[in-house]
Amino acid sequence: MIGSGPHDDRGVDLPPGLWHTVVALTPHAICYEVKPGPWNPATDKEFAAWAPEEGSAEAPAYLRELLGRL
């Protein structure tokens, strides 16, 4: 169900192989990811070569640039 109020559930179904990122815009956001199994943490994620590594010094500027596009 997708609603319009501040406490409504929101859902996004992304096809496999699509580059994406998730950014919480409020302190009350919850992200729940569902993938087909079996889950292997060693091969779970493939990061884009053009994006900074999570936690890197370049990541905050990259996030600001993404948010500026909203």
Short mmCIF file of C-alpha atoms in Angstrom, two decimals:
data_model
loop_
_atom_site.label_atom_id
_atom_site.label_comp_id
_atom_site.label_asym_id
_atom_site.label_seq_id
_atom_site.Cartn_x
_atom_site.Cartn_y
_atom_site.Cartn_z
CA MET A 1 0.00 0.00 0.00
CA ILE A 2 1.32 3.43 -0.89
CA GLY A 3 -0.26 6.34 0.95
CA SER A 4 0.19 10.05 1.31
CA GLY A 5 0.39 10.55 5.08
CA PRO A 6 3.54 10.80 7.21
CA HIS A 7 3.06 7.30 8.65
CA ASP A 8 1.88 5.44 5.55
CA ASP A 9 3.74 2.44 4.21
CA ARG A 10 5.73 2.93 1.06
CA GLY A 11 7.10 0.20 -1.14
CA VAL A 12 9.40 -0.03 -4.13
CA ASP A 13 9.99 -3.14 -6.19
CA LEU A 14 13.26 -2.91 -8.15
CA PRO A 15 14.21 -5.37 -10.88
CA PRO A 16 17.43 -7.36 -10.40
CA GLY A 17 20.58 -5.72 -11.75
CA LEU A 18 19.35 -2.13 -11.36
CA TRP A 19 21.80 0.27 -9.68
CA HIS A 20 20.06 1.92 -6.73
CA THR A 21 20.60 3.55 -3.37
CA VAL A 22 18.37 4.25 -0.39
CA VAL A 23 18.58 7.42 1.68
CA ALA A 24 16.44 8.02 4.77
CA LEU A 25 14.97 11.51 4.60
CA THR A 26 13.50 11.39 8.13
CA PRO A 27 14.69 9.91 11.43
CA HIS A 28 11.67 7.58 11.36
CA ALA A 29 12.47 5.69 8.15
CA ILE A 30 12.84 1.91 8.09
CA CYS A 31 14.32 -0.02 5.18
CA TYR A 32 13.45 -3.67 4.69
CA GLU A 33 15.12 -5.50 1.82
CA VAL A 34 13.91 -8.83 0.49
CA LYS A 35 16.00 -10.96 -1.87
CA PRO A 36 15.69 -14.50 -3.14
CA GLY A 37 17.92 -16.93 -1.25
CA PRO A 38 20.14 -18.46 -0.36
CA TRP A 39 21.89 -15.39 1.05
CA ASN A 40 25.68 -15.29 0.88
CA PRO A 41 27.20 -12.23 2.63
CA ALA A 42 30.43 -12.60 0.61
CA THR A 43 28.58 -12.00 -2.68
CA ASP A 44 25.56 -10.06 -1.45
CA LYS A 45 26.42 -6.65 -2.88
CA GLU A 46 28.08 -5.29 -5.97
CA PHE A 47 28.99 -1.61 -5.65
CA ALA A 48 29.21 0.75 -8.61
CA ALA A 49 32.79 1.63 -9.56
CA TRP A 50 31.77 5.29 -10.01
CA ALA A 51 30.34 5.69 -6.49
CA PRO A 52 32.48 6.31 -3.39
CA GLU A 53 32.83 3.50 -0.87
CA GLU A 54 30.45 3.53 2.06
CA GLY A 55 32.08 5.39 4.97
CA SER A 56 34.79 6.95 2.76
CA ALA A 57 35.80 10.61 2.97
CA GLU A 58 34.11 11.21 -0.41
CA ALA A 59 30.75 9.72 0.62
CA PRO A 60 29.25 12.81 2.36
CA ALA A 61 29.80 15.04 -0.68
CA TYR A 62 28.32 12.35 -2.94
CA LEU A 63 25.26 12.10 -0.69
CA ARG A 64 24.80 15.90 -0.73
CA GLU A 65 24.97 15.84 -4.54
CA LEU A 66 22.32 13.10 -4.71
CA LEU A 67 20.03 14.95 -2.29
CA GLY A 68 20.48 18.11 -4.33
CA ARG A 69 18.81 16.32 -7.24
CA LEU A 70 15.55 15.86 -5.33
#
